[in-house]
Amino acid sequence: MSAPSIETIVNLSKRRGFVFPASEIYGGLSSAWDFGPLGVELANNIKNAWWRWLVHERDDIEGIDTCIIQNRLVWKYSGHEATFNDPLVDCRTCKGRFRYDKLHEYHCPRESSTCVGKGKECDLTEPRQFNLMFKTTVGAVSAEDDPSALVYLRPETAQGIFINFKNVLDTTRRKLPFGIAQIGKSFRNEVTPGNFIFRTREFEQMEMEYFCHPKDAAKIHQEWIDAFLQWFKDLGISEKNLKLHEQTPDELAHYAVRCVDILYRFFPERPDEKAQFDELMGIANRTDYDLRQHSKKAVDEHGNRINPDSTEDLSYFDPVTQERFYPYCIEPAAGVNRTVLAVMMDAYSEKMSERGEKRVILKLKASLAPIKVAVLPLAKNKPEIVSMAKAIKKDLMKDFRTVYDDTAGIGKLYARQDEIGTPFCVTVDHQSLEDNAVTVRDRDTWEQDRINVSQLGEYLRKRLKEK
Ligand code: GAP
């Protein structure tokens, strides 16, 4: 089967409760989406997989959870206030607004009856810089009355890590190299959001800042690129839909000397193979830029202090070499929402049933599946079957996310679970009342095993691990 388009995933998401348009009953809000009951489980499973892998299963990374709103000076010294901009142009003819850096040529990209467009007589303004940070105020004042009340919603979670570098270092007694990980919401007033949850103004990031000696940074950078490529494969994403992109100098953010993006094939329907891929995550070498920027003692190339406002110096003292320096930082930064989308697109498949009906199967890795087991009674009008099924559900739910469903015939119930990626369905039938055994159906093969209820938990645990 050919790869599904994002549109196919939008429909599935809405129909089954993965993702809903935000503020829908008021006509929606441009490019804003809410996770529904299944989407929140999938996103949580992805975040847990990331956290477990980095923070729990290694011994060189700590976790942290910092504020979305920080002192405005954080964004002054991080460079975001001055440089986190998109260059915009307006078309005076069609009133469209476009990112100047995304235009292939300096003319309006719209071809419509209202715009002369495509180069000849369209009327574009000069590019001007638009800062992407959302502004708000702290306290019962407006920014006009009291400019010091102005604050920003963070556009990356990373800065919360840099400004806590010393706190983490002092409290955990870490030695280089070590990392600090954080998962949380970020906000960017994107000029051209779109493509479902691919680019939104509010989104969630999973970021890790890995601090090291400058001489080790290039090697460690490459190790994290390789490790994350493998991590996405381990999430079940197929290799052919993943690709690396070495950012060109004009693509690099103001803080990076090298950045490699991991791309996913988000747009399989595009004829140009290169255009099918877009960014899933970026892995940057941020050098010592951020720690120096936030340090009271750091000086620029002219010997002038970079930051007269900071009260701390974020340098590191190596007790073995007796050397004091600002560590370099390697930053693997992934989007939760884009990972959810990539995982769903990659898991999507269709299969014909024996009756010739098209069935959707979401072949999610079991650890990511929102629901692990569905318990289904074959006859809902038979109280003994229903109560046995409910008792099995109650028992299984202590170990796995389990649901009970009797709201349709068994064929439909199976189809519903396949479509949301539930790895196993457990069916209680008339025979179960006699032999205390149930049928376990595999989502991917539709094969069925008969298992005694006393062994069911053990059986599912083993099979879920393999899937
Ligand atoms: N701290 C580095 C940083 O923020 P980034 O490449 O701008 O780097 C990292 O963002 C990841 O966050 C991206 O690869 C993407 O997955 C996600 N992301 C960024 N902007 C996004 C947006 N507007 N909507 C959804 N995800 C976004």
Short mmCIF file of C-alpha atoms and ligand atoms in Angstrom, two decimals:
data_model
loop_
_atom_site.label_atom_id
_atom_site.label_comp_id
_atom_site.label_asym_id
_atom_site.label_seq_id
_atom_site.Cartn_x
_atom_site.Cartn_y
_atom_site.Cartn_z
CA MET A 1 0.00 0.00 0.00
CA SER A 2 1.24 3.51 -0.72
CA ALA A 3 2.08 5.71 2.26
CA PRO A 4 -0.87 7.62 3.74
CA SER A 5 -1.07 11.37 3.34
CA ILE A 6 -1.32 13.63 6.36
CA GLU A 7 -4.97 14.11 5.34
CA THR A 8 -5.64 10.39 5.90
CA ILE A 9 -4.22 10.70 9.41
CA VAL A 10 -6.28 13.86 10.07
CA ASN A 11 -9.44 11.92 9.23
CA LEU A 12 -8.50 8.91 11.34
CA SER A 13 -7.51 11.20 14.21
CA LYS A 14 -10.80 13.05 14.21
CA ARG A 15 -12.92 9.94 13.69
CA ARG A 16 -11.31 7.95 16.49
CA GLY A 17 -10.26 10.62 18.98
CA PHE A 18 -6.52 11.02 18.54
CA VAL A 19 -6.58 14.72 17.66
CA PHE A 20 -9.38 17.30 17.47
CA PRO A 21 -9.33 20.82 16.02
CA ALA A 22 -8.92 23.21 18.98
CA SER A 23 -11.83 25.54 19.86
CA GLU A 24 -13.89 23.65 17.30
CA ILE A 25 -17.30 24.69 18.64
CA TYR A 26 -16.32 28.34 18.09
CA GLY A 27 -15.08 27.77 14.57
CA GLY A 28 -11.60 26.66 15.58
CA LEU A 29 -8.34 28.54 15.99
CA SER A 30 -5.93 28.59 13.12
CA SER A 31 -3.55 25.61 13.24
CA ALA A 32 -4.35 24.69 16.85
CA TRP A 33 -5.12 21.09 17.77
CA ASP A 34 -6.12 19.24 20.95
CA PHE A 35 -5.11 15.68 21.77
CA GLY A 36 -8.13 13.45 22.37
CA PRO A 37 -8.31 10.34 24.59
CA LEU A 38 -6.15 8.20 22.29
CA GLY A 39 -3.78 10.97 21.22
CA VAL A 40 -2.85 11.86 24.77
CA GLU A 41 -2.01 8.20 25.48
CA LEU A 42 0.12 7.94 22.33
CA ALA A 43 1.92 11.22 23.07
CA ASN A 44 2.51 10.16 26.69
CA ASN A 45 3.90 6.81 25.56
CA ILE A 46 6.32 8.58 23.20
CA LYS A 47 7.40 11.00 25.91
CA ASN A 48 7.84 8.14 28.39
CA ALA A 49 9.93 6.17 25.88
CA TRP A 50 12.18 9.20 25.38
CA TRP A 51 12.48 9.91 29.10
CA ARG A 52 13.13 6.28 30.03
CA TRP A 53 15.77 5.90 27.34
CA LEU A 54 17.65 9.09 28.25
CA VAL A 55 17.09 9.69 31.94
CA HIS A 56 16.41 6.25 33.45
CA GLU A 57 18.39 3.83 31.30
CA ARG A 58 21.61 5.87 31.16
CA ASP A 59 23.57 7.22 34.06
CA ASP A 60 24.78 10.51 32.61
CA ILE A 61 21.53 12.48 32.14
CA GLU A 62 19.33 14.28 34.68
CA GLY A 63 15.76 15.44 34.15
CA ILE A 64 14.36 18.90 34.84
CA ASP A 65 11.09 20.79 34.40
CA THR A 66 11.34 24.57 34.15
CA CYS A 67 8.92 27.48 33.75
CA ILE A 68 7.36 28.44 30.43
CA ILE A 69 7.57 32.08 31.45
CA GLN A 70 11.01 33.20 32.58
CA ASN A 71 12.64 36.56 33.23
CA ARG A 72 12.71 38.53 29.99
CA LEU A 73 16.50 38.82 30.31
CA VAL A 74 16.79 35.09 29.54
CA TRP A 75 15.57 35.85 26.01
CA LYS A 76 17.65 38.98 25.72
CA TYR A 77 20.88 37.14 26.42
CA SER A 78 19.92 33.94 24.60
CA GLY A 79 19.69 36.09 21.48
CA HIS A 80 16.04 35.31 20.80
CA GLU A 81 14.82 38.86 21.38
CA ALA A 82 17.12 40.17 18.66
CA THR A 83 17.31 37.28 16.23
CA PHE A 84 14.40 34.84 16.57
CA ASN A 85 12.75 36.38 13.55
CA ASP A 86 11.21 35.38 10.28
CA PRO A 87 11.55 37.82 7.38
CA LEU A 88 8.08 38.64 6.04
CA VAL A 89 6.80 40.16 2.83
CA ASP A 90 3.23 41.20 2.07
CA CYS A 91 1.66 41.13 -1.36
CA ARG A 92 -0.17 44.43 -1.82
CA THR A 93 -2.32 42.88 -4.57
CA CYS A 94 -3.72 39.73 -2.92
CA LYS A 95 -2.92 40.75 0.69
CA GLY A 96 -1.10 37.44 1.21
CA ARG A 97 1.76 37.32 3.75
CA PHE A 98 4.73 35.10 3.06
CA ARG A 99 8.08 34.14 4.48
CA TYR A 100 10.66 35.88 2.39
CA ASP A 101 13.25 33.13 2.97
CA LYS A 102 10.81 30.51 1.61
CA LEU A 103 10.09 32.33 -1.66
CA HIS A 104 11.84 30.73 -4.60
CA GLU A 105 11.87 34.02 -6.47
CA TYR A 106 10.97 37.53 -5.39
CA HIS A 107 7.36 37.45 -6.45
CA CYS A 108 4.02 36.51 -4.95
CA PRO A 109 3.76 32.70 -4.77
CA ARG A 110 -0.03 32.76 -5.06
CA GLU A 111 -1.70 31.98 -8.31
CA SER A 112 -5.25 33.16 -7.91
CA SER A 113 -7.74 35.33 -9.66
CA THR A 114 -7.23 38.09 -7.11
CA CYS A 115 -3.48 38.23 -7.58
CA VAL A 116 -1.61 38.92 -10.75
CA GLY A 117 1.06 36.83 -9.12
CA LYS A 118 3.87 34.76 -10.50
CA GLY A 119 6.29 37.51 -11.03
CA LYS A 120 5.01 40.01 -13.50
CA GLU A 121 2.95 42.70 -11.88
CA CYS A 122 2.60 41.53 -8.31
CA ASP A 123 3.45 44.03 -5.69
CA LEU A 124 5.53 42.75 -2.79
CA THR A 125 6.67 44.88 0.12
CA GLU A 126 10.29 44.91 1.23
CA PRO A 127 11.03 42.11 3.72
CA ARG A 128 10.75 43.06 7.38
CA GLN A 129 11.62 41.09 10.51
CA PHE A 130 8.84 39.55 12.58
CA ASN A 131 9.77 38.20 16.02
CA LEU A 132 8.21 34.79 16.67
CA MET A 133 8.00 34.98 20.44
CA PHE A 134 4.54 35.38 22.01
CA LYS A 135 4.38 38.31 24.38
CA THR A 136 2.36 38.66 27.55
CA THR A 137 2.63 40.56 30.84
CA VAL A 138 3.21 39.51 34.43
CA GLY A 139 0.92 41.15 36.98
CA ALA A 140 -2.06 43.42 36.60
CA VAL A 141 -0.39 45.88 34.25
CA SER A 142 -0.11 46.32 30.53
CA ALA A 143 3.22 46.40 28.72
CA GLU A 144 2.40 49.95 27.56
CA ASP A 145 2.02 51.21 31.17
CA ASP A 146 4.97 49.27 32.49
CA PRO A 147 7.44 47.91 29.93
CA SER A 148 9.20 45.91 32.64
CA ALA A 149 6.08 43.71 32.92
CA LEU A 150 6.69 42.31 29.43
CA VAL A 151 7.53 38.59 29.31
CA TYR A 152 7.58 35.91 26.63
CA LEU A 153 6.23 32.40 26.33
CA ARG A 154 9.33 30.28 25.75
CA PRO A 155 10.05 29.43 22.11
CA GLU A 156 12.31 26.51 23.14
CA THR A 157 12.61 24.53 26.37
CA ALA A 158 16.42 24.64 26.11
CA GLN A 159 16.96 27.97 27.87
CA GLY A 160 15.38 26.67 31.09
CA ILE A 161 18.14 24.06 31.07
CA PHE A 162 21.02 26.48 30.43
CA ILE A 163 20.00 28.86 33.20
CA ASN A 164 19.80 25.92 35.64
CA PHE A 165 23.14 24.44 34.58
CA LYS A 166 24.87 25.41 37.83
CA ASN A 167 21.95 24.33 40.01
CA VAL A 168 21.99 20.86 38.48
CA LEU A 169 25.79 20.65 38.57
CA ASP A 170 25.96 21.66 42.24
CA THR A 171 23.11 19.46 43.45
CA THR A 172 23.99 16.30 41.53
CA ARG A 173 27.81 16.60 41.66
CA ARG A 174 28.02 15.65 38.01
CA LYS A 175 31.27 15.65 36.04
CA LEU A 176 31.44 16.31 32.31
CA PRO A 177 30.16 14.92 30.08
CA PHE A 178 26.57 14.88 31.27
CA GLY A 179 23.17 15.93 29.99
CA ILE A 180 19.99 17.61 31.20
CA ALA A 181 16.69 16.60 29.63
CA GLN A 182 13.35 18.36 29.56
CA ILE A 183 9.96 17.82 27.97
CA GLY A 184 7.49 20.66 27.71
CA LYS A 185 5.42 23.12 25.75
CA SER A 186 6.99 25.76 23.54
CA PHE A 187 5.32 28.58 21.65
CA ARG A 188 6.15 30.30 18.37
CA ASN A 189 3.98 32.77 16.56
CA GLU A 190 4.66 30.97 13.27
CA VAL A 191 3.91 32.97 10.14
CA THR A 192 2.85 29.97 8.12
CA PRO A 193 1.69 27.20 10.45
CA GLY A 194 -0.09 24.25 8.91
CA ASN A 195 -0.08 20.63 7.85
CA PHE A 196 -2.06 19.44 10.87
CA ILE A 197 0.16 19.03 13.95
CA PHE A 198 3.36 19.36 11.90
CA ARG A 199 3.69 23.12 12.41
CA THR A 200 1.60 24.78 15.09
CA ARG A 201 2.03 27.82 17.29
CA GLU A 202 1.84 25.80 20.49
CA PHE A 203 3.70 22.50 20.53
CA GLU A 204 5.70 20.25 22.76
CA GLN A 205 9.43 19.60 22.64
CA MET A 206 11.69 16.88 24.03
CA GLU A 207 15.08 18.52 24.39
CA MET A 208 18.32 17.36 25.91
CA GLU A 209 21.41 19.49 26.39
CA TYR A 210 24.55 17.37 26.62
CA PHE A 211 27.49 19.27 28.10
CA CYS A 212 31.04 18.26 27.30
CA HIS A 213 34.60 19.46 26.94
CA PRO A 214 34.97 21.50 23.71
CA LYS A 215 37.54 19.05 22.33
CA ASP A 216 34.99 16.17 22.55
CA ALA A 217 32.03 18.04 21.08
CA ALA A 218 32.34 17.05 17.41
CA LYS A 219 32.60 13.35 18.22
CA ILE A 220 29.76 13.41 20.77
CA HIS A 221 27.61 15.33 18.29
CA GLN A 222 27.98 12.53 15.73
CA GLU A 223 27.21 9.90 18.39
CA TRP A 224 23.91 11.60 19.25
CA ILE A 225 22.95 11.88 15.57
CA ASP A 226 23.47 8.13 15.17
CA ALA A 227 21.73 7.34 18.47
CA PHE A 228 18.59 9.33 17.63
CA LEU A 229 18.32 7.92 14.13
CA GLN A 230 18.33 4.50 15.76
CA TRP A 231 15.82 5.64 18.41
CA PHE A 232 13.26 6.56 15.76
CA LYS A 233 13.78 3.18 14.09
CA ASP A 234 13.27 1.54 17.47
CA LEU A 235 9.95 3.41 17.76
CA GLY A 236 8.91 1.42 14.71
CA ILE A 237 9.52 4.05 12.02
CA SER A 238 10.87 2.45 8.88
CA GLU A 239 14.33 3.39 7.67
CA LYS A 240 13.19 4.29 4.17
CA ASN A 241 11.09 7.14 5.58
CA LEU A 242 13.94 8.69 7.57
CA LYS A 243 16.78 10.78 6.24
CA LEU A 244 19.54 13.06 7.55
CA HIS A 245 19.99 16.65 6.45
CA GLU A 246 23.15 18.61 7.13
CA GLN A 247 22.06 22.22 7.61
CA THR A 248 23.73 24.75 5.33
CA PRO A 249 25.37 27.81 6.94
CA ASP A 250 22.38 30.03 6.12
CA GLU A 251 19.97 27.53 7.72
CA LEU A 252 21.86 27.41 11.03
CA ALA A 253 20.30 29.08 14.07
CA HIS A 254 22.28 31.94 15.58
CA TYR A 255 23.74 29.67 18.28
CA ALA A 256 24.82 26.65 16.22
CA VAL A 257 28.05 25.78 14.38
CA ARG A 258 26.66 22.53 13.02
CA CYS A 259 23.18 21.05 12.98
CA VAL A 260 21.96 17.82 11.46
CA ASP A 261 18.22 17.33 11.08
CA ILE A 262 16.50 13.98 11.08
CA LEU A 263 13.82 14.21 8.41
CA TYR A 264 10.69 12.09 8.02
CA ARG A 265 8.70 11.51 4.84
CA PHE A 266 5.73 13.64 5.97
CA PHE A 267 4.60 14.41 2.40
CA PRO A 268 4.73 11.14 0.43
CA GLU A 269 2.27 12.44 -2.16
CA ARG A 270 4.71 15.07 -3.48
CA PRO A 271 6.23 14.09 -6.81
CA ASP A 272 9.68 15.41 -5.95
CA GLU A 273 11.32 12.89 -3.59
CA LYS A 274 13.35 15.57 -1.80
CA ALA A 275 10.21 17.63 -1.08
CA GLN A 276 8.59 14.61 0.58
CA PHE A 277 10.87 14.93 3.61
CA ASP A 278 10.72 17.52 6.37
CA GLU A 279 12.21 18.01 9.82
CA LEU A 280 11.36 15.64 12.66
CA MET A 281 14.15 16.79 14.94
CA GLY A 282 17.39 18.78 14.93
CA ILE A 283 20.68 17.84 16.59
CA ALA A 284 22.84 20.91 17.02
CA ASN A 285 26.28 21.73 18.30
CA ARG A 286 25.52 24.95 20.21
CA THR A 287 29.17 25.36 21.31
CA ASP A 288 29.56 27.28 24.58
CA TYR A 289 27.31 30.03 23.21
CA ASP A 290 24.44 29.78 25.72
CA LEU A 291 26.43 29.20 28.90
CA ARG A 292 28.70 32.14 28.03
CA GLN A 293 25.77 34.38 27.15
CA HIS A 294 24.19 33.78 30.57
CA SER A 295 27.44 34.15 32.55
CA LYS A 296 28.41 37.21 34.52
CA LYS A 297 32.14 36.75 33.89
CA ALA A 298 32.19 35.86 30.19
CA VAL A 299 33.72 38.45 27.87
CA ASP A 300 33.48 38.97 24.12
CA GLU A 301 36.40 39.11 21.68
CA HIS A 302 37.08 42.74 22.72
CA GLY A 303 37.28 41.82 26.40
CA ASN A 304 33.91 43.38 27.23
CA ARG A 305 31.51 41.61 29.58
CA ILE A 306 28.72 39.92 27.62
CA ASN A 307 26.19 39.91 30.43
CA PRO A 308 26.19 42.60 33.15
CA ASP A 309 22.78 41.40 34.43
CA SER A 310 23.59 37.80 35.35
CA THR A 311 24.46 36.98 38.96
CA GLU A 312 26.19 33.68 38.16
CA ASP A 313 29.09 32.34 36.20
CA LEU A 314 28.22 29.13 34.37
CA SER A 315 31.77 27.95 33.73
CA TYR A 316 32.96 24.50 34.78
CA PHE A 317 36.02 23.61 36.79
CA ASP A 318 37.66 20.30 35.96
CA PRO A 319 39.22 19.00 39.19
CA VAL A 320 41.55 16.63 37.33
CA THR A 321 43.05 19.04 34.79
CA GLN A 322 42.50 22.11 37.03
CA GLU A 323 41.04 23.79 33.93
CA ARG A 324 38.12 26.24 34.03
CA PHE A 325 36.09 26.65 30.85
CA TYR A 326 32.58 26.98 29.42
CA PRO A 327 31.37 23.52 28.35
CA TYR A 328 30.18 22.93 24.81
CA CYS A 329 26.63 21.72 24.40
CA ILE A 330 25.23 19.13 21.99
CA GLU A 331 21.47 19.47 21.69
CA PRO A 332 19.15 16.77 20.33
CA ALA A 333 15.77 18.58 20.06
CA ALA A 334 12.69 16.66 18.95
CA GLY A 335 9.04 17.65 18.60
CA VAL A 336 6.46 15.52 20.41
CA ASN A 337 3.74 16.43 17.92
CA ARG A 338 5.85 15.65 14.88
CA THR A 339 6.89 12.34 16.43
CA VAL A 340 3.22 11.47 17.05
CA LEU A 341 2.44 12.28 13.42
CA ALA A 342 5.42 10.33 12.03
CA VAL A 343 4.63 7.31 14.20
CA MET A 344 0.98 7.32 13.09
CA MET A 345 1.82 7.77 9.41
CA ASP A 346 4.37 4.99 9.51
CA ALA A 347 2.06 2.59 11.35
CA TYR A 348 -0.90 3.18 9.04
CA SER A 349 -1.79 0.25 6.81
CA GLU A 350 -4.83 -1.12 5.01
CA LYS A 351 -5.91 -4.70 4.52
CA MET A 352 -8.89 -6.39 2.84
CA SER A 353 -11.12 -8.44 5.09
CA GLU A 354 -12.47 -11.82 3.95
CA ARG A 355 -15.67 -10.01 3.08
CA GLY A 356 -13.76 -7.69 0.76
CA GLU A 357 -14.04 -4.68 3.07
CA LYS A 358 -11.14 -2.29 3.52
CA ARG A 359 -9.77 -2.40 7.06
CA VAL A 360 -7.37 0.10 8.56
CA ILE A 361 -4.70 -1.31 10.83
CA LEU A 362 -2.48 0.97 12.86
CA LYS A 363 0.59 -1.22 13.34
CA LEU A 364 1.98 0.71 16.29
CA LYS A 365 4.75 -0.74 18.35
CA ALA A 366 2.95 -2.23 21.35
CA SER A 367 4.72 0.03 23.85
CA LEU A 368 3.31 3.07 22.02
CA ALA A 369 -0.22 1.77 21.45
CA PRO A 370 -2.78 3.84 23.41
CA ILE A 371 -4.62 0.66 24.40
CA LYS A 372 -2.79 -2.64 24.82
CA VAL A 373 -5.70 -5.04 25.23
CA ALA A 374 -9.42 -4.91 24.45
CA VAL A 375 -11.71 -7.41 26.15
CA LEU A 376 -14.78 -8.20 24.07
CA PRO A 377 -17.75 -10.41 24.95
CA LEU A 378 -19.03 -12.47 22.03
CA ALA A 379 -22.61 -12.17 23.24
CA LYS A 380 -23.56 -9.11 25.23
CA ASN A 381 -27.01 -10.46 26.05
CA LYS A 382 -25.51 -13.35 28.00
CA PRO A 383 -24.87 -12.08 31.54
CA GLU A 384 -22.34 -14.82 32.41
CA ILE A 385 -20.19 -13.94 29.39
CA VAL A 386 -20.42 -10.22 30.13
CA SER A 387 -19.46 -10.63 33.77
CA MET A 388 -16.57 -12.95 32.92
CA ALA A 389 -15.30 -10.42 30.33
CA LYS A 390 -15.61 -7.55 32.80
CA ALA A 391 -13.75 -9.52 35.47
CA ILE A 392 -10.92 -10.26 33.01
CA LYS A 393 -10.74 -6.58 32.05
CA LYS A 394 -10.58 -5.57 35.70
CA ASP A 395 -7.74 -7.97 36.31
CA LEU A 396 -5.71 -7.05 33.20
CA MET A 397 -6.01 -3.31 33.68
CA LYS A 398 -3.70 -3.49 36.70
CA ASP A 399 -0.87 -4.35 34.30
CA PHE A 400 -1.89 -3.01 30.90
CA ARG A 401 -4.10 -0.25 29.56
CA THR A 402 -7.18 -2.37 28.92
CA VAL A 403 -10.67 -1.51 27.69
CA TYR A 404 -13.95 -3.38 27.60
CA ASP A 405 -16.29 -2.92 24.64
CA ASP A 406 -19.63 -4.55 23.87
CA THR A 407 -21.22 -1.86 21.74
CA ALA A 408 -21.20 -3.75 18.43
CA GLY A 409 -20.86 -7.19 16.85
CA ILE A 410 -17.50 -8.91 17.14
CA GLY A 411 -16.37 -8.11 13.57
CA LYS A 412 -16.92 -4.42 14.09
CA LEU A 413 -15.29 -4.49 17.52
CA TYR A 414 -12.15 -6.08 16.05
CA ALA A 415 -12.08 -3.52 13.22
CA ARG A 416 -12.34 -0.65 15.71
CA GLN A 417 -9.41 -1.92 17.73
CA ASP A 418 -7.26 -2.57 14.63
CA GLU A 419 -7.82 1.00 13.52
CA ILE A 420 -6.50 2.48 16.76
CA GLY A 421 -3.58 0.07 17.00
CA THR A 422 -4.64 -2.17 19.91
CA PRO A 423 -2.20 -5.11 19.68
CA PHE A 424 -4.49 -7.76 21.18
CA CYS A 425 -8.21 -8.44 21.53
CA VAL A 426 -9.41 -10.97 24.09
CA THR A 427 -12.76 -12.53 23.28
CA VAL A 428 -14.94 -14.28 25.83
CA ASP A 429 -17.36 -16.76 24.25
CA HIS A 430 -19.81 -19.51 25.30
CA GLN A 431 -17.01 -22.05 25.47
CA SER A 432 -15.11 -19.80 27.91
CA LEU A 433 -17.76 -20.50 30.54
CA GLU A 434 -16.93 -24.20 30.24
CA ASP A 435 -13.13 -24.26 29.82
CA ASN A 436 -12.09 -20.93 31.45
CA ALA A 437 -10.19 -20.09 28.25
CA VAL A 438 -10.45 -17.10 25.90
CA THR A 439 -9.46 -16.28 22.33
CA VAL A 440 -6.59 -13.85 21.89
CA ARG A 441 -6.51 -12.21 18.46
CA ASP A 442 -3.39 -10.62 17.01
CA ARG A 443 -3.93 -7.19 15.39
CA ASP A 444 -1.41 -7.71 12.60
CA THR A 445 -1.97 -11.32 11.53
CA TRP A 446 -5.57 -11.72 12.75
CA GLU A 447 -4.45 -15.12 14.03
CA GLN A 448 -6.10 -16.41 17.17
CA ASP A 449 -4.77 -18.37 20.14
CA ARG A 450 -6.84 -20.07 22.79
CA ILE A 451 -5.42 -19.24 26.22
CA ASN A 452 -6.47 -20.30 29.69
CA VAL A 453 -7.48 -17.28 31.78
CA SER A 454 -4.98 -18.27 34.49
CA GLN A 455 -2.15 -17.81 31.94
CA LEU A 456 -3.57 -14.79 30.14
CA GLY A 457 -1.59 -12.06 31.92
CA GLU A 458 1.71 -13.87 31.42
CA TYR A 459 0.90 -14.63 27.78
CA LEU A 460 0.01 -11.01 26.99
CA ARG A 461 3.06 -9.66 28.80
CA LYS A 462 5.33 -11.84 26.67
CA ARG A 463 3.55 -11.11 23.37
CA LEU A 464 3.37 -7.34 24.03
CA LYS A 465 7.12 -7.29 24.64
CA GLU A 466 7.74 -8.95 21.27
CA LYS A 467 5.50 -6.58 19.31
N1 GAP B 1 16.21 24.20 21.06
C1 GAP B 1 16.39 23.98 19.67
C2 GAP B 1 15.16 24.08 18.92
O1 GAP B 1 14.15 24.49 19.43
P1 GAP B 1 14.14 23.66 16.57
O2 GAP B 1 14.70 22.90 15.40
O3 GAP B 1 13.65 25.03 16.36
O4 GAP B 1 15.29 23.61 17.66
C3 GAP B 1 13.20 21.46 17.58
O5 GAP B 1 12.98 22.80 17.22
C4 GAP B 1 12.03 20.60 17.16
O6 GAP B 1 10.81 21.14 17.68
C5 GAP B 1 11.81 20.56 15.65
O7 GAP B 1 12.64 19.61 15.03
C6 GAP B 1 10.35 20.15 15.58
O8 GAP B 1 10.20 18.76 15.76
C7 GAP B 1 9.76 20.86 16.79
N2 GAP B 1 9.12 22.11 16.35
C8 GAP B 1 9.70 23.30 16.14
N3 GAP B 1 8.79 24.22 15.76
C9 GAP B 1 7.60 23.58 15.71
C10 GAP B 1 6.26 23.99 15.39
N4 GAP B 1 5.97 25.24 15.07
N5 GAP B 1 5.27 23.06 15.44
C11 GAP B 1 5.55 21.77 15.80
N6 GAP B 1 6.79 21.35 16.12
C12 GAP B 1 7.81 22.23 16.08
#
